[in-house]
Coordinates of C-alpha atoms and ligand atoms in Angstrom, one line a residue:
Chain A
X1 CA -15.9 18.5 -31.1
X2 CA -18.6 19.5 -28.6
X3 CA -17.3 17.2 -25.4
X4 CA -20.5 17.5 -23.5
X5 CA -22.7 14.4 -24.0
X6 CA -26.2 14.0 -24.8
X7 CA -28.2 10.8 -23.0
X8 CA -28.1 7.1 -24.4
X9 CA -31.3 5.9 -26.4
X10 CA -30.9 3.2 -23.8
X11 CA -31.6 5.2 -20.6
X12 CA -29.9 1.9 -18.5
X13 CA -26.6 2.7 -19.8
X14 CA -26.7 6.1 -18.7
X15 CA -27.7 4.7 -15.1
X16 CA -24.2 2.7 -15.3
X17 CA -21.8 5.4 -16.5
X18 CA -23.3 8.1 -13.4
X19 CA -23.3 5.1 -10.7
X20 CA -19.6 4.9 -12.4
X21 CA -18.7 8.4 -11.8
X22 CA -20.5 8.2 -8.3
X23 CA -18.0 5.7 -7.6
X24 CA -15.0 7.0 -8.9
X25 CA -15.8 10.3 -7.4
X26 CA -15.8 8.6 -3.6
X27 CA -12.9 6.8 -4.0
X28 CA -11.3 9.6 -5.0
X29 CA -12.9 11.7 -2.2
X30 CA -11.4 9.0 -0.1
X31 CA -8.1 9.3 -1.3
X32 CA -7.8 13.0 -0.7
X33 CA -8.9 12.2 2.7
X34 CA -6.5 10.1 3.2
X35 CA -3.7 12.0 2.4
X36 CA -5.0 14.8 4.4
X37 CA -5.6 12.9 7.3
X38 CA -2.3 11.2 7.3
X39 CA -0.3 14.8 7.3
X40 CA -2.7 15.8 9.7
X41 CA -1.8 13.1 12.0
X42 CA 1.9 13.9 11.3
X43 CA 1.5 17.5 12.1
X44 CA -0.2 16.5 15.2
X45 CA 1.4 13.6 16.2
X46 CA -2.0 12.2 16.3
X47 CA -1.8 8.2 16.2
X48 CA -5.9 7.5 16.5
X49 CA -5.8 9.6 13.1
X50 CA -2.8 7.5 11.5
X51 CA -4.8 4.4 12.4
X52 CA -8.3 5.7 11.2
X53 CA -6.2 5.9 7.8
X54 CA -4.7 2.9 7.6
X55 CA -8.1 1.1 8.2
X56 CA -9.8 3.5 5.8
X57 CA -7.6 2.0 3.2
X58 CA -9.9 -1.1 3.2
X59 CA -12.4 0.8 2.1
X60 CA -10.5 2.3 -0.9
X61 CA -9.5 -1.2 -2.1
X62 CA -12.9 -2.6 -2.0
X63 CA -14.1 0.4 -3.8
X64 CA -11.4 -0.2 -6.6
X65 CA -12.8 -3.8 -6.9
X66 CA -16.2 -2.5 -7.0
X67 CA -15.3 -0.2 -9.9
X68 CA -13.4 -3.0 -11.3
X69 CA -16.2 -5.1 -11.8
X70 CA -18.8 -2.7 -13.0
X71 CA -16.6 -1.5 -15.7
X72 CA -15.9 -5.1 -17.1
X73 CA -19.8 -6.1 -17.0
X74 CA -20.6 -2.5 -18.4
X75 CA -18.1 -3.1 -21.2
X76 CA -19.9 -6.7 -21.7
X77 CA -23.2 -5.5 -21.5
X78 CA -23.3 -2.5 -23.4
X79 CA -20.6 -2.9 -25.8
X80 CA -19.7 0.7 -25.5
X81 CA -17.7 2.7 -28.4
X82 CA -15.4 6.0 -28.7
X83 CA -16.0 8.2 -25.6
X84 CA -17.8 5.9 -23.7
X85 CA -15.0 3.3 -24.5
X86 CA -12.6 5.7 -23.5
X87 CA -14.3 6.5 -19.9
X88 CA -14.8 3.3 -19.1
X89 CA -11.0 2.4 -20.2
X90 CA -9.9 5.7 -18.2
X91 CA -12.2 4.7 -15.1
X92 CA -10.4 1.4 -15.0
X93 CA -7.3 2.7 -14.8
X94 CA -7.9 5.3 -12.0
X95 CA -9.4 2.8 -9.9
X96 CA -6.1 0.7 -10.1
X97 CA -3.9 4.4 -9.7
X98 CA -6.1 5.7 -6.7
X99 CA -5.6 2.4 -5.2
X100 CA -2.0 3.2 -5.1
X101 CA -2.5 6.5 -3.8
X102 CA -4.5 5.1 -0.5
X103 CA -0.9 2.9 0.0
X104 CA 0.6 6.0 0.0
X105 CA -1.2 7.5 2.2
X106 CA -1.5 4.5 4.5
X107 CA 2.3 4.2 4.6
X108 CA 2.8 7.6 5.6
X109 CA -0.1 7.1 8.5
X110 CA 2.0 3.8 9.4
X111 CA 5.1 5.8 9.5
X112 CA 3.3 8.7 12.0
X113 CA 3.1 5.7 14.3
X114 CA 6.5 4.9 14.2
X115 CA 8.1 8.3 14.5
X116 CA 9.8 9.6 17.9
X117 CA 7.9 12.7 18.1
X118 CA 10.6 14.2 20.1
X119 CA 12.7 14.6 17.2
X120 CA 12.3 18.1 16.2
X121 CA 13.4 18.1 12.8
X122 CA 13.2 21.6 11.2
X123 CA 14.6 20.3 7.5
X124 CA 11.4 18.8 7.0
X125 CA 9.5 22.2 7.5
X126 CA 8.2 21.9 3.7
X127 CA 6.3 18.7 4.0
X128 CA 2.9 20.4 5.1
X129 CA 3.0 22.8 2.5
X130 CA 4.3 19.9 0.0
X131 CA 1.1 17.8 1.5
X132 CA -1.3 20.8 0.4
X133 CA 0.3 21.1 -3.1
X134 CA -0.1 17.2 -3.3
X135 CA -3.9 16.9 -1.9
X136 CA -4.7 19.8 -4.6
X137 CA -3.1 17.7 -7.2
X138 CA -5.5 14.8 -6.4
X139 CA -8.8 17.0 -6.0
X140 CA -7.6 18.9 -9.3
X141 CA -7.4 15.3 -11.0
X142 CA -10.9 14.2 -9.6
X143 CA -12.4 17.6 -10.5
X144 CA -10.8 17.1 -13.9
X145 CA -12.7 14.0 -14.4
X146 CA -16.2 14.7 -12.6
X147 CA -16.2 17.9 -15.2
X148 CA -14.9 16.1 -18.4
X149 CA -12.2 19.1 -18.1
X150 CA -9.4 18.1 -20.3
X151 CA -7.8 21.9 -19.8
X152 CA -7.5 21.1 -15.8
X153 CA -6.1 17.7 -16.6
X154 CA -3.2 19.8 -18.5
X155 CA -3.0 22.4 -15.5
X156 CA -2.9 19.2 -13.0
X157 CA 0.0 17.3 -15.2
X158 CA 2.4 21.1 -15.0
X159 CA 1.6 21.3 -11.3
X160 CA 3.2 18.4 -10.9
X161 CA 6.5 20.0 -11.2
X162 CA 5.9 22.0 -7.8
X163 CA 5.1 18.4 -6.0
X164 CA 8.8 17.1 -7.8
X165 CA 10.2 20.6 -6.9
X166 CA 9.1 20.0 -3.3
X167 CA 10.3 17.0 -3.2
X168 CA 14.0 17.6 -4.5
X169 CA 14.4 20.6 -1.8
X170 CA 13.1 18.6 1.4
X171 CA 15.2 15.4 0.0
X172 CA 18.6 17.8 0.2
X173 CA 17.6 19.3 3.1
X174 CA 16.9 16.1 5.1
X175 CA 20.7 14.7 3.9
X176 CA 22.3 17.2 4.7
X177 CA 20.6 17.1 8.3
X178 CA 21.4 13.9 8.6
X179 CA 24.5 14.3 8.4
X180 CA 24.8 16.8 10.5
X181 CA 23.0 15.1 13.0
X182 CA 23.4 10.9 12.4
X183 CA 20.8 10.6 16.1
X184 CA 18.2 12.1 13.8
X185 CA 18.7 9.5 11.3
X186 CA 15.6 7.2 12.2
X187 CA 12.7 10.0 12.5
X188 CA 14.9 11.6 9.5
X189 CA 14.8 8.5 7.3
X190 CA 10.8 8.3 8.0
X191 CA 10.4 11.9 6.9
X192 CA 12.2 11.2 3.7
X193 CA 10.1 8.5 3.1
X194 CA 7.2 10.9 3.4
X195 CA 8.1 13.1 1.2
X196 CA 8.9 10.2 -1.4
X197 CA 5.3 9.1 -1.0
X198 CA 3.7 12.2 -1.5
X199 CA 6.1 12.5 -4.9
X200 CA 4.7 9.5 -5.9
X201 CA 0.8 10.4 -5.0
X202 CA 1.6 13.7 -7.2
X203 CA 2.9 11.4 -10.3
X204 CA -0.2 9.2 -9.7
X205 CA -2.5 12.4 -9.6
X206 CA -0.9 13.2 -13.3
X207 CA -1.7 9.6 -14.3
X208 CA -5.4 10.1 -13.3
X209 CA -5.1 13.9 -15.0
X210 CA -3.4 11.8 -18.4
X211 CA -6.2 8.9 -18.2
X212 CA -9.0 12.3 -18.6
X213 CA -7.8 14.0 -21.1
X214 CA -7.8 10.8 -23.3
X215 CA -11.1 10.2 -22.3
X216 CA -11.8 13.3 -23.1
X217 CA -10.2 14.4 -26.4
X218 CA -9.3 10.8 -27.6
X219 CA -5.9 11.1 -27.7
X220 CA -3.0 11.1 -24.6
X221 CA -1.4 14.0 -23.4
X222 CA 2.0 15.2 -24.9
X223 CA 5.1 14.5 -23.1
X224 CA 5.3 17.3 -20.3
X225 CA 8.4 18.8 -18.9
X226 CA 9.1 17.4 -15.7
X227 CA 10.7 17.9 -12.3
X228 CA 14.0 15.9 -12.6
X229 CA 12.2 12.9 -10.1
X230 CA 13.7 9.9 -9.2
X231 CA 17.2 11.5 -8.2
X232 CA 16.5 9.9 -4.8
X233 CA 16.0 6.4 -3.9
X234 CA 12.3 5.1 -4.0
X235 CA 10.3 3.7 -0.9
X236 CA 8.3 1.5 -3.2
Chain B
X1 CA -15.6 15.9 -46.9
X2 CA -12.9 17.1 -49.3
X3 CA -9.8 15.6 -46.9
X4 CA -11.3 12.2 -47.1
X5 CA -9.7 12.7 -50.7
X6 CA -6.9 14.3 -50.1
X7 CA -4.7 11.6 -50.5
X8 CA -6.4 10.9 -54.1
X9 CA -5.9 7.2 -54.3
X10 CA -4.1 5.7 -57.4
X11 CA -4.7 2.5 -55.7
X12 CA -8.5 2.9 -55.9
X13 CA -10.7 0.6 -57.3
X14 CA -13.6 2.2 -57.4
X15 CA -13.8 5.9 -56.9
X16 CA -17.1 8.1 -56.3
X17 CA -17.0 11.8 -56.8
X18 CA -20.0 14.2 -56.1
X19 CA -22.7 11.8 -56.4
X20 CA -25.8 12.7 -56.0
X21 CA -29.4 10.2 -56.2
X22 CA -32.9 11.2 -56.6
X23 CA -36.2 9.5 -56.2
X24 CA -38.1 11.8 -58.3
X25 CA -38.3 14.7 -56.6
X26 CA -36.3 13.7 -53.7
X27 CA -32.4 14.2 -53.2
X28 CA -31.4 10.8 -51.1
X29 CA -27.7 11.4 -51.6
X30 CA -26.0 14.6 -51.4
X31 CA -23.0 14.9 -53.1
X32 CA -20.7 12.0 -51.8
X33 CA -17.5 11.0 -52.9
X34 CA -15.6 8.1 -51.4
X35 CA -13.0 6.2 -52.5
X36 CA -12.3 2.2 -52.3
X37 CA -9.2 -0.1 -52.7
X38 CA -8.5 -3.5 -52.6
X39 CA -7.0 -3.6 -49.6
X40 CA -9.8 -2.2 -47.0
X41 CA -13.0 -3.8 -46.3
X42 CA -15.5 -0.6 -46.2
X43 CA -18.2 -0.9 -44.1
X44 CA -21.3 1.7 -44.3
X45 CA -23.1 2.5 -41.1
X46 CA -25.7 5.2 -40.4
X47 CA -29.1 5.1 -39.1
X48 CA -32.1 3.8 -41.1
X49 CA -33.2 5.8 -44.2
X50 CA -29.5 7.4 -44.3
X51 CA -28.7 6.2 -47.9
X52 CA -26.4 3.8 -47.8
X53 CA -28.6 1.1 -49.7
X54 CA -29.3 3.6 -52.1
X55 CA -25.2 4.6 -52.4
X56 CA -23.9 1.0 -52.4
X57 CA -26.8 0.4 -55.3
X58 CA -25.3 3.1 -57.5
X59 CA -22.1 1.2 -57.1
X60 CA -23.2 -1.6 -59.9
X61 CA -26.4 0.8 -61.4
X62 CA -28.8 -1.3 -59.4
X63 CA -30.6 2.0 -59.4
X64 CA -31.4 1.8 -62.8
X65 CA -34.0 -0.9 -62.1
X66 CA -35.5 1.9 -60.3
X67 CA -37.6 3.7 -62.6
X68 CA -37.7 7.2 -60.4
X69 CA -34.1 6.8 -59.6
X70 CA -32.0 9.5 -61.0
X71 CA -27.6 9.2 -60.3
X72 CA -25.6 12.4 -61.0
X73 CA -21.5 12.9 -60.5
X74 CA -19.1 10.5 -61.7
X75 CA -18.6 6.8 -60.5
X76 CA -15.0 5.0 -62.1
X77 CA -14.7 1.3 -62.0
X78 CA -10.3 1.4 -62.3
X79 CA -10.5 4.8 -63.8
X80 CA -14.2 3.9 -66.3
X81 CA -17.1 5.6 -65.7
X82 CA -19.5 3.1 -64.7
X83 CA -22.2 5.6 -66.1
X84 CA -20.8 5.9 -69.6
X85 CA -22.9 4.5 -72.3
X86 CA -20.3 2.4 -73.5
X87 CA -20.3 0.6 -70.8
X88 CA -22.3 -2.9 -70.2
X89 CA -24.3 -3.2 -67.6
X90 CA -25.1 -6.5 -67.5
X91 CA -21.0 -7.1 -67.7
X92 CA -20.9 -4.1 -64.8
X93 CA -23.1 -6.3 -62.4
X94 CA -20.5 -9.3 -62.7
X95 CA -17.6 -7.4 -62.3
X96 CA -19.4 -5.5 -59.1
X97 CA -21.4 -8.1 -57.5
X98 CA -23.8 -8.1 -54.8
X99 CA -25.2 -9.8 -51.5
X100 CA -28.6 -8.6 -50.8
X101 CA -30.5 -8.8 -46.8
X102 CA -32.3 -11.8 -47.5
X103 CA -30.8 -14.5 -49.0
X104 CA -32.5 -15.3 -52.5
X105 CA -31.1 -17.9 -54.1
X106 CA -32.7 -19.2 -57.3
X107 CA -35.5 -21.9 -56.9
X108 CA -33.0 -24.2 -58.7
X109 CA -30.4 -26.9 -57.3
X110 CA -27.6 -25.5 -55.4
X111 CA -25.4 -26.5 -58.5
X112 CA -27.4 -24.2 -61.1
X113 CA -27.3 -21.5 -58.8
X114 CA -23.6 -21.1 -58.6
X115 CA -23.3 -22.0 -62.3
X116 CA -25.9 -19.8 -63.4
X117 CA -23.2 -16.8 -63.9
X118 CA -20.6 -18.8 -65.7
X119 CA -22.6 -20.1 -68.1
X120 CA -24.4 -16.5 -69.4
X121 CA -21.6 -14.8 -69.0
X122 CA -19.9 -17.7 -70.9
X123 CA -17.1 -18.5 -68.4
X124 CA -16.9 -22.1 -68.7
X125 CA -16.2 -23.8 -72.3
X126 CA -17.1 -27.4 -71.0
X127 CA -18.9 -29.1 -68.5
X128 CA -15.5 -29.9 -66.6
X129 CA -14.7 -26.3 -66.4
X130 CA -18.1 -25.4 -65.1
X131 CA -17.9 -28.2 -62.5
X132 CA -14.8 -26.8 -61.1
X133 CA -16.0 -22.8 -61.4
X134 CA -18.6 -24.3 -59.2
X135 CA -16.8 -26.0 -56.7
X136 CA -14.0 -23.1 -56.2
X137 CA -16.9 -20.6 -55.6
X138 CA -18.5 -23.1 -52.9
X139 CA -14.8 -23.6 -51.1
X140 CA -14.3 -20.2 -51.7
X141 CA -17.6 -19.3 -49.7
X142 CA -16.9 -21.8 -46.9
X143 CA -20.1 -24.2 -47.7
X144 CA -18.4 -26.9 -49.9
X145 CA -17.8 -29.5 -47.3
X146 CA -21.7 -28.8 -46.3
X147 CA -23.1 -29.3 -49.6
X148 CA -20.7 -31.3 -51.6
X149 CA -23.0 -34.5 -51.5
X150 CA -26.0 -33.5 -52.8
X151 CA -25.4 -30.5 -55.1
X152 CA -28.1 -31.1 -57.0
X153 CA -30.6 -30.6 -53.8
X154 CA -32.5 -27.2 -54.2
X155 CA -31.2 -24.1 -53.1
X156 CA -33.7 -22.9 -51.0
X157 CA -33.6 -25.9 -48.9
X158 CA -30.6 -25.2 -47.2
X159 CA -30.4 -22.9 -43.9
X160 CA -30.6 -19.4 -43.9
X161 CA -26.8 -19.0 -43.5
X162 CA -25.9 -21.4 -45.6
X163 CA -28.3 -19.7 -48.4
X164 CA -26.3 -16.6 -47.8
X165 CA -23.3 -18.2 -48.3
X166 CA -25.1 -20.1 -51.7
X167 CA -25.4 -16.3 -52.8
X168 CA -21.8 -15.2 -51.8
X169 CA -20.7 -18.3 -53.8
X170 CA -22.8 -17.4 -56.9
X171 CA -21.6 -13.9 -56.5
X172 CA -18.3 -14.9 -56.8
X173 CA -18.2 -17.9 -59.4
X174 CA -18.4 -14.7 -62.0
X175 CA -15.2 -14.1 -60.7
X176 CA -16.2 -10.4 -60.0
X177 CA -13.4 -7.4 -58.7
X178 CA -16.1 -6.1 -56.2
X179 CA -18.6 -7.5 -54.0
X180 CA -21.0 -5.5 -52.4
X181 CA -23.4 -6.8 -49.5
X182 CA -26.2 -4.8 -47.8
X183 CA -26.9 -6.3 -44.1
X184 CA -25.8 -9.6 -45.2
X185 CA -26.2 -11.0 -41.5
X186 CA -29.1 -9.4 -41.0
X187 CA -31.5 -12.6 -41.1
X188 CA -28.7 -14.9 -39.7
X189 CA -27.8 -16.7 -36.1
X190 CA -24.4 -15.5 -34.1
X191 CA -22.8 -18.9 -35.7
X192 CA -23.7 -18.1 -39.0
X193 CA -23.0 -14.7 -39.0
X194 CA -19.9 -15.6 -37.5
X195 CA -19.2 -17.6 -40.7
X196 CA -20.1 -14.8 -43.0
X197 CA -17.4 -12.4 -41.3
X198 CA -14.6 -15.4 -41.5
X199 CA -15.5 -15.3 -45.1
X200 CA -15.1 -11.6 -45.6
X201 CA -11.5 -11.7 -43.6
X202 CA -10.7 -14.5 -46.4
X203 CA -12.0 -12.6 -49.3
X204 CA -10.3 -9.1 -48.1
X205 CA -7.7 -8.5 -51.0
X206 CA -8.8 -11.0 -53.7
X207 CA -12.0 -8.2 -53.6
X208 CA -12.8 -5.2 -52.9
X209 CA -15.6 -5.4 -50.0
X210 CA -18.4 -3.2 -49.6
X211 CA -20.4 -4.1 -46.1
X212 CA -23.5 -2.1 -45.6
X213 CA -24.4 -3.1 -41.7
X214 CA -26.2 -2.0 -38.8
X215 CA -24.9 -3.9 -36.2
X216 CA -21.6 -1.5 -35.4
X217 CA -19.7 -4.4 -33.5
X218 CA -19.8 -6.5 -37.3
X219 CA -18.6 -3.0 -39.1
X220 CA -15.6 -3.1 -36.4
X221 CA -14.9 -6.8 -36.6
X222 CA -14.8 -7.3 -40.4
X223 CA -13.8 -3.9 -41.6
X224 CA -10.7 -1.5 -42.0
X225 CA -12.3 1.3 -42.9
X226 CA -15.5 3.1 -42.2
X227 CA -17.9 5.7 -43.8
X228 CA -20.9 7.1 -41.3
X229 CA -24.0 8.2 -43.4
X230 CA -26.5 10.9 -42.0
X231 CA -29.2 12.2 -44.1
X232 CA -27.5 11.2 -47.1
X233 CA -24.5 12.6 -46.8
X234 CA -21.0 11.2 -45.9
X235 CA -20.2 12.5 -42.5
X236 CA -17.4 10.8 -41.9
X237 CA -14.8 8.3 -43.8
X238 CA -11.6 7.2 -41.9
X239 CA -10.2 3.8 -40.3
X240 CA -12.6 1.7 -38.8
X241 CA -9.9 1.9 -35.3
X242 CA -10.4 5.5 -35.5
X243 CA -14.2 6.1 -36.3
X244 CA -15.0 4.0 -33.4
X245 CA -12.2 4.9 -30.9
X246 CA -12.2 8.6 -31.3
X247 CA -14.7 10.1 -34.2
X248 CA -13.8 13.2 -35.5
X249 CA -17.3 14.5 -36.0
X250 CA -19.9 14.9 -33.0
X251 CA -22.5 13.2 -35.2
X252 CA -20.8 10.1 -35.9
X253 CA -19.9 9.8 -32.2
X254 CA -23.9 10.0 -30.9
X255 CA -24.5 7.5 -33.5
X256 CA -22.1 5.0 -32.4
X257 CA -22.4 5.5 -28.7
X258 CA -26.2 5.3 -28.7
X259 CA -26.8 8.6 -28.7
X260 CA -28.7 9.3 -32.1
X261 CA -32.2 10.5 -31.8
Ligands
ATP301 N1 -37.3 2.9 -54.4 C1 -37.4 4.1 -53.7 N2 -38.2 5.0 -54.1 C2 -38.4 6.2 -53.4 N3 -37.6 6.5 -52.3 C3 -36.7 5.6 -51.9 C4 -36.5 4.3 -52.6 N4 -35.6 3.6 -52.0 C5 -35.2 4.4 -50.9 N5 -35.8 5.6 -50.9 C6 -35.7 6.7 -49.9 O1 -34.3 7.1 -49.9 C7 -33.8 7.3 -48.6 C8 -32.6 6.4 -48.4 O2 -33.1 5.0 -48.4 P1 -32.1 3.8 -48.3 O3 -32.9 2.6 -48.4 O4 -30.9 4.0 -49.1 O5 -31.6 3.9 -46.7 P2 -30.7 2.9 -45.9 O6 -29.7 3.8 -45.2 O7 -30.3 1.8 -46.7 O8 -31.8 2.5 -44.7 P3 -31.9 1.1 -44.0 O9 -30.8 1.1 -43.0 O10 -33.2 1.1 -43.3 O11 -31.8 0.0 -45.0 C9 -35.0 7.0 -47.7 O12 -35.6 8.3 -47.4 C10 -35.9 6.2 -48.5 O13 -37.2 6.4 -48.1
MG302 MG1 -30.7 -0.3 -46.6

């Protein structure tokens, strides 16, 4: 079936659904910013970038309420069936998951501030380039959804894998560290934490990636293979 | 169209294969086949001048009051063909009923209405018989308790609503085995529409239901399965969950999301 849509006989309705996608395209946006500027500020040690972060997450949960609200008087108003149906259910459900990812993000920013930068820790070398693998996750999942791209949302869900991959290595790496070294234990423990919360932005970014292709092809996603997560205690 | 079938229905009460309807000249339906069980309320959807008056109609030979009307293919009532000359029309049209758009009861009391049936069809041997054909048809239809006290008031006094249910009621007093209704909420309120699709949950089984409708959230709230005409042919046929969740076919999809035209 052809997956590009043709405009409503009632022009308004069209209005709603790209003021919807606007929407869901900044928070989004904001999102990826968010993770990016919180690894940035851990890279640089830069706390007035943390705390631009954790104060930009206001603006990420009022968005979600926004898009909240539109959808349910959208869904009252227009009575919307099959693929509109399915956006608006999808939309929905990647406000409330993009929410999640700003917490993420904001809890890493929070940890920046709390982190002795003196503490040199070279087991965590991998987080940047796990950051970058994550933030592409979330702009492949938003790109996936401005596009109607159900083939992206499958290429997002697989990359998830490197994300878990990541995350298993730096996990080891900081034990073992610790261990080695129990005065690194506090930064260490933070760093950990890190990478945990960018696992869990990566499994978000598959939820948004799962929520498009049902939107899209009107049925979910088949179970993927995935990085054996979850080996390591949760920060959440 | 052919995997509509494929699961050729023993179950089916009425099956239609290839059938094809011409107003003169004109080919109005194009070769439809569709099967319907007891089970499944069917509704028909499709944009105006689709066919699906003229399909339901060939259901019970209304067509043949139609003097250009021409039906070809093959249309079983339990395994009959309704077509075959052996078979009695006027018999056919009790055993598949129908509700029209407007509601038209007779200019008679609400008690000759519903007993109009039963007596030509002679259903009831006695007056007592007749008096309780009548008042199982009007419980039945959900408008006894409303009318009960003056039965012999006409029928065209009552409400819209209730007249459609005064019709439902006379369709069913000749205890028929189908009942087909074509936009039977059409000229009705939210309430009494709201009534109408109670009724059809509480007839589901003890009938089969054909709904011809154009209001798509009534074809998803009283039906289990759908059929989406276009140009008279049938585009798609699957459960009602599925045609408006995820459509197989593009066309059906603009049609239901707004899109058509
Ligand atoms: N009695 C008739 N004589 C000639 N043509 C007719 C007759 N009845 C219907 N048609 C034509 O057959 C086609 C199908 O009409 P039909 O009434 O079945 O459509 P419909 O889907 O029920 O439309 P609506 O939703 O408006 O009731 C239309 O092109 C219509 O003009
Ligand atoms: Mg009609």
């Amino acid at each position: 079936m052809n997956h590009s849509l043709n405009e409503h006989t009632l022009k308004a309705f069209d209005g709603d659904l790209i003021t919807l996608r606007g929407l869901i395209a900044e928070i989004g946006g904001r999102a990826e910013k968010a993770v990016e500027g919180a690894m940035a500020a851990l890279a640089n040690n830069d706390h007035d970038l943390a705390r631009q972060v954790v104060e930009g997450d206001k603006r990420i949960d009022a968005l979600e309420e926004q898009i909240d609200r539109m959808v349910i008087q959208t869904i009252a108003l227009r009575a919307p069936m099959a693929d509109d149906l399915r956006e608006l259910v999808a939309a929905l459900k990647i406000s409330g998951v993009v929410e999640r990812i700003g917490d993420y993000a904001k809890n890493i920013a929070k940890r920046v501030l709390l982190i002795d930068a003196d503490q040199q820790i070279d087991a965590a070398r991998l987080l940047p380039a796990m950051a970058d693998a994550t933030r592409q996750l979330v702009d492949d999942a938003f790109t996936a959804f401005a596009k109607r791209d159900a083939d992206l949302a499958v290429a997002v869900c697989a990359q998830d894998k490197t994300v878990d991959d990541f995350y298993n290595s730096i996990f080891r790496a900081l034990i073992a560290h610790m261990i080695e070294y129990p005065e690194h234990v506090g930064a260490g423990t933070h760093l950990l934490f890190i990478a945990k919360n960018l696992e869990r932005i990566g499994d978000h970014a598959t939820n948004v990636a799962e929520m498009v292709y049902f939107a899209v092809m009107g049925q979910s996603m088949n179970e993927r293979e995935r990085g054996d997560d979850a080996l390591a205690p949760g920060s959440d | 169209m052919l995997d509509n079938l494929a699961s050729a229905n023993t179950k089916a009460k009425m099956s239609a294969r290839d059938v094809r309807v011409f107003y003169g000249p004109k080919e109005a339906i194009k070769g439809v086949s569709i099967d319907i069980d007891m089970d499944n309320v069917v509704a028909f959807i499709g944009p105006s001048g689709c066919g699906k008056s003229t399909f339901l109609r060939t259901l019970n030979r209304m067509n043949d009051t139609i003097p250009i009307a021409r039906v070809e293919g093959d249309i079983t009532l339990d395994g009959e063909n309704i077509y075959s000359s052996s078979m009695d029309v006027v018999q056919l049209r009790a055993r598949v009923g129908m509700v029209f758009q407007k509601p038209n009861p007779f200019p008679k009391s609400i008690y000759d209405n519903v007993a109009y049936g039963p007596r030509i069809h002679g259903l009831a041997p006695n007056k007592a018989e007749l008096d309780q054909i009548v008042e199982n048809s009007l419980v039945r239809a959900g408008l006894w308790n409303e009318v009960k006290d003056r039965l012999q008031d006409s029928g065209t006094a009552l409400s819209g609503g209730q007249q459609q249910r005064l019709c439902i009621a006379r369709a069913i007093a000749v205890d028929p085995e189908v009942i087909l209704m074509d936009e039977p909420c059409s000229a009705l309120d939210p309430i009494a529409t709201a009534k109408i699709e109670e009724l059809i949950h509480e007839l589901r089984g003890r009938y089969a239901i054909v709904i011809v409708t154009h209001n798509m959230q009534q074809a998803a709230r009283v039906s289990q399965k759908t059929a989406f005409f276009h140009l008279g042919t049938m585009v798609e046929y699957g459960d009602t969950s599925d045609i408006f969740t995820n459509p197989r076919e593009e066309r059906t999809r603009d049609y239901i999301t707004g899109r058509y035209g």
